PDB file of C-alpha atoms in Angstrom:
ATOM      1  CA  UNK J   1     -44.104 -37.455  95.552  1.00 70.00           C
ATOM      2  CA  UNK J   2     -45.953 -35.230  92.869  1.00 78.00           C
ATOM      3  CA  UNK J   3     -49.213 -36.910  91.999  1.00 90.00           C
ATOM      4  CA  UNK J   4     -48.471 -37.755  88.286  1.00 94.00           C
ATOM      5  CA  UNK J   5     -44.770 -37.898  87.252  1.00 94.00           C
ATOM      6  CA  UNK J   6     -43.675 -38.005  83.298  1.00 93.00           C
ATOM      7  CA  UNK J   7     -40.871 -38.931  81.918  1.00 84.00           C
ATOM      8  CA  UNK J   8     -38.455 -36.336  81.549  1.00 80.00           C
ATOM      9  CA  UNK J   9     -36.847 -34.524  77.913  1.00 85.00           C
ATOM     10  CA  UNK J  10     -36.440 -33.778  75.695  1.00 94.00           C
ATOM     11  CA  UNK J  11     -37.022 -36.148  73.256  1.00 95.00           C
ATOM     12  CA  UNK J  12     -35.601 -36.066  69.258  1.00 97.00           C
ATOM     13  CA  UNK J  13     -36.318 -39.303  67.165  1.00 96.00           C
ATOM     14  CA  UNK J  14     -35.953 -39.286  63.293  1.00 97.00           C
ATOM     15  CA  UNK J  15     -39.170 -39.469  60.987  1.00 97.00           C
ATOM     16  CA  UNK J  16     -41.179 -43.009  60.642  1.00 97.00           C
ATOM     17  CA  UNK J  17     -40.163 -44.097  64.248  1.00 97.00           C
ATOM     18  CA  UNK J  18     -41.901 -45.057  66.981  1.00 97.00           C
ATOM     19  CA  UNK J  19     -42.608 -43.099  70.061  1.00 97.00           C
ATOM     20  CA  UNK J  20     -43.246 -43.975  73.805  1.00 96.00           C
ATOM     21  CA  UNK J  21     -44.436 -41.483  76.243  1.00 97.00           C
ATOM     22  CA  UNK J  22     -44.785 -42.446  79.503  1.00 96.00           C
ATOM     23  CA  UNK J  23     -46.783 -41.008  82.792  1.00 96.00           C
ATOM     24  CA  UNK J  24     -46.590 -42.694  86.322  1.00 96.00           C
ATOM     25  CA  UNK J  25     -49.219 -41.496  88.947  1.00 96.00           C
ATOM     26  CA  UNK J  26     -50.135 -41.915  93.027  1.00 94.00           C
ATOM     27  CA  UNK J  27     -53.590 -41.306  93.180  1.00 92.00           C
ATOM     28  CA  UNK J  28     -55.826 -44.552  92.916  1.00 91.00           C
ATOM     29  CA  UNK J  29     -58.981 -42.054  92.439  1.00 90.00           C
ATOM     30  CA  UNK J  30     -57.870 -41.120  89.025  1.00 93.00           C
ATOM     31  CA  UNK J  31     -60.661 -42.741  86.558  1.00 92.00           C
ATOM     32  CA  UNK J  32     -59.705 -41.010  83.467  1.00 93.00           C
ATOM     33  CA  UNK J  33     -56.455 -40.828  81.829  1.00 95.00           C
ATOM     34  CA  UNK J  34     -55.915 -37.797  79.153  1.00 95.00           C
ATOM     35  CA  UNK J  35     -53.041 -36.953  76.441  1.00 97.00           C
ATOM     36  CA  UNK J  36     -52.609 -33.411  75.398  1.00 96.00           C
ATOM     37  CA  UNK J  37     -50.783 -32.314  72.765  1.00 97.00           C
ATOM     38  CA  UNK J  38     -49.037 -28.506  72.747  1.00 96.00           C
ATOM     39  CA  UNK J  39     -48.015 -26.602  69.964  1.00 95.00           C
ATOM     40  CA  UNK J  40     -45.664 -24.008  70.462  1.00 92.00           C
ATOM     41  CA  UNK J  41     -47.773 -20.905  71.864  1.00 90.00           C
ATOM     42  CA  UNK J  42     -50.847 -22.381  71.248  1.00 93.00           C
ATOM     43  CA  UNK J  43     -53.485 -23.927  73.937  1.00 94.00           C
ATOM     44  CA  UNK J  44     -53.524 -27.796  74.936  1.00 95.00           C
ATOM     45  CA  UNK J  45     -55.379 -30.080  72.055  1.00 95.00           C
ATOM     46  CA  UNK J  46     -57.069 -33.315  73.598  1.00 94.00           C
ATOM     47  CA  UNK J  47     -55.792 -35.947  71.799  1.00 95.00           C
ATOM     48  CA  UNK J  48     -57.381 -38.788  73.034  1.00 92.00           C
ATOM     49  CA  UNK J  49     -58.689 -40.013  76.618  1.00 91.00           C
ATOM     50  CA  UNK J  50     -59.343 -43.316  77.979  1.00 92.00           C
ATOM     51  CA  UNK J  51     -61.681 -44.497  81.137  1.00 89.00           C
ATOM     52  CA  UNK J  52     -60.262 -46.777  83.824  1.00 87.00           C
ATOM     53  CA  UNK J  53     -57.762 -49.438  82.197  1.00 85.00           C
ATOM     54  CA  UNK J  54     -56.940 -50.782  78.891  1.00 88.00           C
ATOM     55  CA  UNK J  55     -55.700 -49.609  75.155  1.00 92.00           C
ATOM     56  CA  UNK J  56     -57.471 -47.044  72.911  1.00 94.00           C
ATOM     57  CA  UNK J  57     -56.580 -46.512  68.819  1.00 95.00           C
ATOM     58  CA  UNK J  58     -56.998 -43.496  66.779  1.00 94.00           C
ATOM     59  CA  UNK J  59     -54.701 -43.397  63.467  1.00 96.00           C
ATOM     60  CA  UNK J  60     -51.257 -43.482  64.650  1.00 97.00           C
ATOM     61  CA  UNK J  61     -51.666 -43.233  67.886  1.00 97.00           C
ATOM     62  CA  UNK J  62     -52.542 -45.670  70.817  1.00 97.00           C
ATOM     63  CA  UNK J  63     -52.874 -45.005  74.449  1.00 97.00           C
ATOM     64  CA  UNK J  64     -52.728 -47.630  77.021  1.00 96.00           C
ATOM     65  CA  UNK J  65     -53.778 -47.596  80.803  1.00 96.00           C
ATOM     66  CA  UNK J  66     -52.623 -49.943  83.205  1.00 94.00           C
ATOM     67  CA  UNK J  67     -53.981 -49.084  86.870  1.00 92.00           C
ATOM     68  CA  UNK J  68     -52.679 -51.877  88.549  1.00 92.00           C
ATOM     69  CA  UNK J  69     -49.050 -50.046  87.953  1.00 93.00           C
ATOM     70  CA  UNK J  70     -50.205 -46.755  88.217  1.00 94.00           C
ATOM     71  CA  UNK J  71     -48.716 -46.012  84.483  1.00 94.00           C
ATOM     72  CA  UNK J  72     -50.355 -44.957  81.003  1.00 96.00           C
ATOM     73  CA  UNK J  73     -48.444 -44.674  77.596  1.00 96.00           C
ATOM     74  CA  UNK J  74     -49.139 -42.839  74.171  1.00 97.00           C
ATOM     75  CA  UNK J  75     -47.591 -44.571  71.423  1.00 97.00           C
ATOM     76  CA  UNK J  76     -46.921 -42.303  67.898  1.00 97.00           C
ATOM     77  CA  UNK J  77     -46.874 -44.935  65.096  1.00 97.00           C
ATOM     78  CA  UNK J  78     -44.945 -43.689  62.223  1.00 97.00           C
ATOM     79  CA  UNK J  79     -43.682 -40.366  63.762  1.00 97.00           C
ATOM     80  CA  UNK J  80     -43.909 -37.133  61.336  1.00 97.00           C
ATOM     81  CA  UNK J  81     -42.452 -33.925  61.888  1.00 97.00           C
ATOM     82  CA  UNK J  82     -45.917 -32.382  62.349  1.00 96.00           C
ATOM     83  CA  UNK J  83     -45.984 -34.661  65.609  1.00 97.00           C
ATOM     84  CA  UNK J  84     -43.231 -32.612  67.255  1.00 97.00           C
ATOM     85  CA  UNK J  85     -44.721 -30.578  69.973  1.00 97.00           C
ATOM     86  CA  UNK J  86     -45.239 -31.088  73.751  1.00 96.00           C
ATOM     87  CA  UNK J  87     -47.075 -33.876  74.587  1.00 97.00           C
ATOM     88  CA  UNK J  88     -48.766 -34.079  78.390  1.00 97.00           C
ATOM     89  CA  UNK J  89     -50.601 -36.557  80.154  1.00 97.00           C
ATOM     90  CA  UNK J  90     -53.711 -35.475  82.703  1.00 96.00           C
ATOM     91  CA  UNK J  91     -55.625 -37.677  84.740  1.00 94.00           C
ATOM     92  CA  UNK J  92     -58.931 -37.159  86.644  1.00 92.00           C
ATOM     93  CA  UNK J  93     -61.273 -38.920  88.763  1.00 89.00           C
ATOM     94  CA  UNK J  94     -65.121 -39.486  87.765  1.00 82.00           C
ATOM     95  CA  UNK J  95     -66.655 -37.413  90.294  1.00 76.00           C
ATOM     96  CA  UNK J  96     -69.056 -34.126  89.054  1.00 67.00           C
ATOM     97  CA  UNK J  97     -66.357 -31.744  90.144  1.00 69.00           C
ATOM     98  CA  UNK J  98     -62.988 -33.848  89.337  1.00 82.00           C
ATOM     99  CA  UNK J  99     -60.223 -31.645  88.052  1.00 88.00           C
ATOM    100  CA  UNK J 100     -57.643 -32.573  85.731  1.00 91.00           C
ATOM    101  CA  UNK J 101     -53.971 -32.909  87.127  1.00 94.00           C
ATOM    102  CA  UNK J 102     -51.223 -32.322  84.523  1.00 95.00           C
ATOM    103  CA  UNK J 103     -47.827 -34.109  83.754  1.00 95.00           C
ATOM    104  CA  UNK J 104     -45.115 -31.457  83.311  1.00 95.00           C
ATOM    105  CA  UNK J 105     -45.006 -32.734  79.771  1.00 95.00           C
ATOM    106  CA  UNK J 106     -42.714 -33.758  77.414  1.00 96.00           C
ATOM    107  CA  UNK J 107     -40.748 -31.823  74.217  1.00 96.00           C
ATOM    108  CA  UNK J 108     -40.776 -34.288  71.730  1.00 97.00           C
ATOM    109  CA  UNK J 109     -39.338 -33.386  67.892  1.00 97.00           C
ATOM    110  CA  UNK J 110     -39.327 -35.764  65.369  1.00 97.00           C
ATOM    111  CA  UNK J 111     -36.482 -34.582  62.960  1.00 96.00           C
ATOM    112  CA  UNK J 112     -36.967 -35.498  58.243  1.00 94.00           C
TER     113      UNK J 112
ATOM    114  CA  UNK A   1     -67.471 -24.198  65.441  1.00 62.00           C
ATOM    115  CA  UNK A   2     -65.535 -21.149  67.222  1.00 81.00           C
ATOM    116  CA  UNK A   3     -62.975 -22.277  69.613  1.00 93.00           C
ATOM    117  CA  UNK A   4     -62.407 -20.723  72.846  1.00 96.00           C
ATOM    118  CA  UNK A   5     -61.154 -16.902  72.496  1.00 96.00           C
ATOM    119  CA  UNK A   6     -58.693 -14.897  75.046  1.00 97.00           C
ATOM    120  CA  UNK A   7     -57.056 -11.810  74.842  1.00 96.00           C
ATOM    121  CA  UNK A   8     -55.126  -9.902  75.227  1.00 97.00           C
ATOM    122  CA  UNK A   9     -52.654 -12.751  73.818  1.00 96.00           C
ATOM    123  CA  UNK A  10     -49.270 -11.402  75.661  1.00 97.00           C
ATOM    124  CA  UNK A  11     -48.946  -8.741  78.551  1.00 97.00           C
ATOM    125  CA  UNK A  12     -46.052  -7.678  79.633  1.00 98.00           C
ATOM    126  CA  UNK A  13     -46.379  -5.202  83.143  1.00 97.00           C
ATOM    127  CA  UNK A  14     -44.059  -4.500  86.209  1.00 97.00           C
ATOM    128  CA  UNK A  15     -44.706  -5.961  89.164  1.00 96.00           C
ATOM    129  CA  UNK A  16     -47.020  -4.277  91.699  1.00 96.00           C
ATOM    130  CA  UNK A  17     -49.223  -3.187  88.933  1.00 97.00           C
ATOM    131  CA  UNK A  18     -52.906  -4.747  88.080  1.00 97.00           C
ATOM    132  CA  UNK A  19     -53.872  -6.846  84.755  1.00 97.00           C
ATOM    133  CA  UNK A  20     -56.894  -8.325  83.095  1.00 97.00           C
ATOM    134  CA  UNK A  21     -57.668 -11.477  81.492  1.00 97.00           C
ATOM    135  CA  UNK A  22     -60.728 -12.289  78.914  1.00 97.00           C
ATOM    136  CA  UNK A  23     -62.383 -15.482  78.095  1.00 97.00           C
ATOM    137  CA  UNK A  24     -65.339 -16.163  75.863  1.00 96.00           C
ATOM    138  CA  UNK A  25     -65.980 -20.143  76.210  1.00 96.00           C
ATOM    139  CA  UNK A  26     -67.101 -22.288  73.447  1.00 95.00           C
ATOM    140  CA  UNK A  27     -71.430 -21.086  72.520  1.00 93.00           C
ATOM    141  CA  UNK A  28     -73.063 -24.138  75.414  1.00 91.00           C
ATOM    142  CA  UNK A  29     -70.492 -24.993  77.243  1.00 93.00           C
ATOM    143  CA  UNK A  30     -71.337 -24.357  80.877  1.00 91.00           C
ATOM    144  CA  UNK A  31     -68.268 -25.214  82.719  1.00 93.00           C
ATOM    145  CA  UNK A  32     -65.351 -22.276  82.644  1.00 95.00           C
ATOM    146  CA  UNK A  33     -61.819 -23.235  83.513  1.00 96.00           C
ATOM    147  CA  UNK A  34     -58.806 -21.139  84.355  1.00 98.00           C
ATOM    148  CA  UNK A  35     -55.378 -22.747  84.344  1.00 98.00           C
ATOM    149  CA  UNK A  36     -51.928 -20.956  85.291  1.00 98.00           C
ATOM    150  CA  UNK A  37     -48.763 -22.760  83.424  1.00 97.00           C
ATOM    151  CA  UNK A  38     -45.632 -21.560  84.292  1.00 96.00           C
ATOM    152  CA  UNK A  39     -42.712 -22.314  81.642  1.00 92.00           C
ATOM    153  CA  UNK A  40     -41.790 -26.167  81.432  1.00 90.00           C
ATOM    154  CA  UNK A  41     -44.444 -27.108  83.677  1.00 92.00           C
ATOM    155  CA  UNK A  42     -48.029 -28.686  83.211  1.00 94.00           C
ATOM    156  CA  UNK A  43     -51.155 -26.248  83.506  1.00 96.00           C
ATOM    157  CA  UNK A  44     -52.230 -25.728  87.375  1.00 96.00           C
ATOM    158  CA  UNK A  45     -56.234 -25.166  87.275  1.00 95.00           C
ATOM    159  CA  UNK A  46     -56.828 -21.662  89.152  1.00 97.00           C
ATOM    160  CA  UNK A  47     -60.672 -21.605  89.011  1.00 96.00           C
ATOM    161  CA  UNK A  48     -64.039 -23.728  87.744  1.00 94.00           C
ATOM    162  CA  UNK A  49     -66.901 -22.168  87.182  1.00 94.00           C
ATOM    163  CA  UNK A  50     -70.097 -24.033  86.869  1.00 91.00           C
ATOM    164  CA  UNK A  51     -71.944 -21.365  84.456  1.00 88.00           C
ATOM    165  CA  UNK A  52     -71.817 -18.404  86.716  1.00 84.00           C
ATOM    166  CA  UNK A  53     -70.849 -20.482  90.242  1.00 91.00           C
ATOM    167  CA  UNK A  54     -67.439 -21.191  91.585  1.00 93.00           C
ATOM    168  CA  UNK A  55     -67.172 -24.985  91.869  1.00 91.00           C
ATOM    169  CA  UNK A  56     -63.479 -25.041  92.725  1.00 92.00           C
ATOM    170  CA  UNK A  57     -61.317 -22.116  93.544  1.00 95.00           C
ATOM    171  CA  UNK A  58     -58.977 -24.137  96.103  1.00 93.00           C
ATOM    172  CA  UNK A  59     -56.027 -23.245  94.184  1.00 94.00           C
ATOM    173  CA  UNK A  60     -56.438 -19.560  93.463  1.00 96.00           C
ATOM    174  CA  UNK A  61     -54.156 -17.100  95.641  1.00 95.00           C
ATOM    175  CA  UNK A  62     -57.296 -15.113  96.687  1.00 95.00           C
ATOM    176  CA  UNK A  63     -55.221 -11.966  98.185  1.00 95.00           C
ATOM    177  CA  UNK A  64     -54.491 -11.092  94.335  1.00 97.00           C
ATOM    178  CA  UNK A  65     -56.173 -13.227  91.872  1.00 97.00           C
ATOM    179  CA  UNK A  66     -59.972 -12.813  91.500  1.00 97.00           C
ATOM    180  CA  UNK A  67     -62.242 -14.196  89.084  1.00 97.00           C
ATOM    181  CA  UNK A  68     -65.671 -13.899  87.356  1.00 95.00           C
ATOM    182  CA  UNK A  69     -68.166 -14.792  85.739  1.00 94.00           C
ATOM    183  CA  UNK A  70     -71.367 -13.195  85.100  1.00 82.00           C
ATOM    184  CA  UNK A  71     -74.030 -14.346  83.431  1.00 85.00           C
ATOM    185  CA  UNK A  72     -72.467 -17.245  83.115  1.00 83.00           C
ATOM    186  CA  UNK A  73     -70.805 -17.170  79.436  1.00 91.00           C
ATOM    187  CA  UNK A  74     -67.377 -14.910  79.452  1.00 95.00           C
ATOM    188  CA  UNK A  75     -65.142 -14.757  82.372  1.00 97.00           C
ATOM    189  CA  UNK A  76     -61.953 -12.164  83.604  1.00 97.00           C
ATOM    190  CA  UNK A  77     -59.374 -12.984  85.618  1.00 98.00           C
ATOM    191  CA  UNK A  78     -57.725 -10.338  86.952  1.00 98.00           C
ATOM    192  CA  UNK A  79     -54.395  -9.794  89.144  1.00 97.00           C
ATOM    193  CA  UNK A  80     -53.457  -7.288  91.626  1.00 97.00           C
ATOM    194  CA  UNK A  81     -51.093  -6.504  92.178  1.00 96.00           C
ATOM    195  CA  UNK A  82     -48.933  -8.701  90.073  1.00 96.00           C
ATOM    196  CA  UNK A  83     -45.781 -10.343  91.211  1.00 97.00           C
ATOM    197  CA  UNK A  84     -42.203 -11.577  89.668  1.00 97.00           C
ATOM    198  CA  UNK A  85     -43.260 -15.274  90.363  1.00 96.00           C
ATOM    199  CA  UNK A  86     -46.791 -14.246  88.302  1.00 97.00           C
ATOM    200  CA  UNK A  87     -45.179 -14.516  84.988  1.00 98.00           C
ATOM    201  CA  UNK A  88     -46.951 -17.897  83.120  1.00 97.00           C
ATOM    202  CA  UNK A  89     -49.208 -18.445  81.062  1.00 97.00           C
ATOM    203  CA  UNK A  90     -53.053 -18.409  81.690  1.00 98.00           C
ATOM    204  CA  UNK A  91     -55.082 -20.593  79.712  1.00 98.00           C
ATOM    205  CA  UNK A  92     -59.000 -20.714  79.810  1.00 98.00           C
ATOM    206  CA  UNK A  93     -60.680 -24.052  78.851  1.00 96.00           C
ATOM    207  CA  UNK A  94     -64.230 -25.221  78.698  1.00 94.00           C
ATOM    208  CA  UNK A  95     -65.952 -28.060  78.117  1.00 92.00           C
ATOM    209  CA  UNK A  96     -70.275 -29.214  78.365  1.00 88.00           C
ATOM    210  CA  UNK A  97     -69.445 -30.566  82.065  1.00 77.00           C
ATOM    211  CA  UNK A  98     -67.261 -33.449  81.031  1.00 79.00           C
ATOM    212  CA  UNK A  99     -63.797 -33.146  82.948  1.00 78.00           C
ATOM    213  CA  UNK A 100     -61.995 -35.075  80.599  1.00 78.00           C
ATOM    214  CA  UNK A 101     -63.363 -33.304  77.607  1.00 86.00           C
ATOM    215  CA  UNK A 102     -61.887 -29.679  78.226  1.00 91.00           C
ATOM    216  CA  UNK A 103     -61.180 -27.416  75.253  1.00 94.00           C
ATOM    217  CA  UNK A 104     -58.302 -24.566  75.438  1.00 96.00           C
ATOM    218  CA  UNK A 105     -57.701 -21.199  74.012  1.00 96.00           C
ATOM    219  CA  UNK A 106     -54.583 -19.715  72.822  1.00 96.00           C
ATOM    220  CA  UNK A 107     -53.617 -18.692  76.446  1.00 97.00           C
ATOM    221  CA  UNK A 108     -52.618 -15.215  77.972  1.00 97.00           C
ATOM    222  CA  UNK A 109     -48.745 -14.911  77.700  1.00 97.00           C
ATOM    223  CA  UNK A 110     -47.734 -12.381  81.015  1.00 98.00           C
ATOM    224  CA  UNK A 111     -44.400 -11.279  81.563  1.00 97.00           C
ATOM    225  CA  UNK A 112     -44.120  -9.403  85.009  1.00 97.00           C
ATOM    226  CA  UNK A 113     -40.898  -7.426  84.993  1.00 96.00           C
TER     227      UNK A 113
END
């Protein structure tokens, strides 16, 4: 079993809906729970990151953590075409020299 | 503020032959980061570097890939000789020491043929 699993895609939804991305993971030492997003050809942009368990905001998006079930979720409010790239999750633990462990990611388009 | 820079942005070699990568982190940012993503998959980290010390290397294939970083700002990672299986992309991140606050380039596109 790979340590962090995502939900396989891709994924097409039409503009204004909303989005669930979804990450499943193994390791109980992960203390920090990352989304990236990917442009195409372009580097990994942090998004957002949460510590331990609950929900975070930021604009249109929202990420939830729920260790007990070993699964985190970024929700897109309100999707817009500009949100179409790959989205991945990473997780880490909180120790000095944690390293972050990627999702395979997710190719999500969002079509006007 | 600059991001972090890499070059060359694509390579394309055959395999057997030797190639260079470049990083120049964000200006403060002490901890170096090279990642390896192969098409469709998540970025593998290669390599941390703790300004000029290697704090993790577990995942680097040491008989080709070699990495450095001296005085402790820009970095290379270099592989030789290349193989078929080589072909990803390499992306170099940094961040002030925070794991879950890592900042990537552009990312090295190689094609070994």
């Amino acid at each position: 079993q790979k340590e962090v699993e995502q939900d396989p895609g891709p994924l097409s939804v039409p503009e204004g809906a909303i989005v669930s991305l979804n990450c499943t993971y193994s390791n109980s030492a992960f203390q920090y729970f990352m989304w990236y997003r990917q442009y195409s050809r372009k580097g990994p942009e942090l998004l957002m990151y949460t510590y331990s368990s609950g929900n975070k905001e930021d604009g249109r998006f929202t990420a939830q953590v729920d260790k007990s079930s070993k699964y985190i979720s970024l929700f897109i409010r309100d999707s817009q075409p500009s949100d179409s790239a790959t989205y991945l999750c990473a997780m880490s633990g909180a120790g000095a020299n944690s390293k972050l462990t990627f999702g395979k990611g997710i190719t999500l388009s969002v079509r006007p | 503020e600059a991001g972090v820079a890499q070059s060359p942005r694509y390579k394309i070699i055959e395999k057997r032959q030797s190639v260079a990568f470049w990083c120049n982190p964000i200006s403060g940012h002490a901890t170096l980061y090279w990642y390896q993503q192969i098409l469709g998959q998540g970025p593998k980290l290669l390599i941390q570097f703790q300004n000029n010390g290697v704090v993790d290397d577990s995942q680097l294939p040491k008989d080709r890939f070699s990495a450095e970083r001296l005085k402790g700002v820009d970095s290379t990672l270099k592989i030789q000789p290349a193989k078929l299986e080589d072909s990803a992309v390499y992306l170099c991140a940094s961040s002030l020491g925070l794991v879950h606050e890592q900042f990537f380039g552009p990312g090295t596109r190689l094609t070994v043929l």
